[in-house]
XYZ file of C-alpha atoms in Angstrom:
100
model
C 54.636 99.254 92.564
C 51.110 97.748 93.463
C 51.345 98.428 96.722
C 53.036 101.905 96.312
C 49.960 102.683 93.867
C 47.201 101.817 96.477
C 48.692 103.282 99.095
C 48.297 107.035 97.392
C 44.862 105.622 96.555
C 44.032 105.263 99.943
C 45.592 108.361 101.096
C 43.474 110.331 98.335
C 40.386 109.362 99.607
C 41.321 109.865 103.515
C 42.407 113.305 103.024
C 40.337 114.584 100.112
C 39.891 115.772 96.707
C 43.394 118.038 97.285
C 45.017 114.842 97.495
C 43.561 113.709 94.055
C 45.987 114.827 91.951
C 48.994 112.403 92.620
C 46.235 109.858 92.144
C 45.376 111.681 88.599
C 49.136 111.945 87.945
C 50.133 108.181 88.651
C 46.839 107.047 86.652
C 46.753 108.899 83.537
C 49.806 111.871 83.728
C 52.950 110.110 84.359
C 53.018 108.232 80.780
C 53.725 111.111 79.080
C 54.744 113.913 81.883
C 57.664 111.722 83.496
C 59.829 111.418 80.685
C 58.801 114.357 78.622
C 57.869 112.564 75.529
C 55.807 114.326 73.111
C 57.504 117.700 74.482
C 55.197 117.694 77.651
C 56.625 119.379 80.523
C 58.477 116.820 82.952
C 56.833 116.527 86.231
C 58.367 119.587 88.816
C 60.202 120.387 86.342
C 60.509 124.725 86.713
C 62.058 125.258 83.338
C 59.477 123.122 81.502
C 56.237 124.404 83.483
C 56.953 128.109 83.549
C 56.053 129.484 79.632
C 52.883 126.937 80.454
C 52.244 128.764 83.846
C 52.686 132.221 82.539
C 49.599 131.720 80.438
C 47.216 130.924 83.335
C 45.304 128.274 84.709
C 42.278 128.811 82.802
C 44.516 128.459 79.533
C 46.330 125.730 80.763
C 43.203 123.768 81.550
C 41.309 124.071 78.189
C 44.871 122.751 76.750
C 44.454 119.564 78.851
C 40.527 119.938 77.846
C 40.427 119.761 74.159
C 44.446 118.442 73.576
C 47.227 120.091 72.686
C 50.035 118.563 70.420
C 50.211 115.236 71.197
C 48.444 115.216 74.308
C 44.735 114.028 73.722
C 41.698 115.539 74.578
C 41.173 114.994 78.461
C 44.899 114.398 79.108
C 43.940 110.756 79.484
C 41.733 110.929 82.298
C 38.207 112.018 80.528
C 36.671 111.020 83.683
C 38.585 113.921 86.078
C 36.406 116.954 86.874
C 38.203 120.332 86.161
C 39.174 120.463 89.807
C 41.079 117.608 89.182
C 42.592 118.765 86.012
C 43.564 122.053 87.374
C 45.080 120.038 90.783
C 47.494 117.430 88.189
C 48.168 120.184 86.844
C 49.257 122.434 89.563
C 50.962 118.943 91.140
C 52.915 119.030 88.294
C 54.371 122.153 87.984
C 55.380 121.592 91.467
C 52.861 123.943 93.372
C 50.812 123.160 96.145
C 47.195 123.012 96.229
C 46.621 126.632 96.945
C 48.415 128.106 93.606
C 46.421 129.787 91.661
């Protein structure tokens, strides 16, 4: 799992800040967002993300922003910029980098 982790470490910072969002996901996301507790939506999972999506990104990233049920203020990761919010986010749901 060590290894596993800092390979998509590595691979984050060769190809970019695109690339940041597995990191996001593996560091502060997955706790909550791989098994669904707390009612989060389940990592690529369509049914889960799409009454979330609907709303828009901008809604979507002041949830993760100032918390929403039991997800905390910041999501976990108070140190991501909203770039990298908004990329977990869209990583996620299951859409690339370039959904909007």
């Amino acid at each position: 799992m060590k290894q596993q982790l800092f390979l998509v470490l590595v691979a984050a910072l060769c190809h970019g800040a695109v690339n940041a969002a597995p990191v996001a996901y593996e560091s502060a996301c997955k706790y909550c967002h791989e098994s669904g507790v707390g009612h989060s939506p389940k990592l690529h999972n369509p049914d889960d993300w799409a009454p979330r999506l609907v709303k828009g990104m901008d809604q979507l990233l002041q949830s993760v922003k100032q918390g929403r049920n039991a997800m905390p203020p910041g999501g976990l990761c108070p140190q991501c910029s909203d770039e990298e919010l908004l990329e977990a986010i869209r990583f996620m749901a299951g859409h690339g980098p370039l959904y909007r």
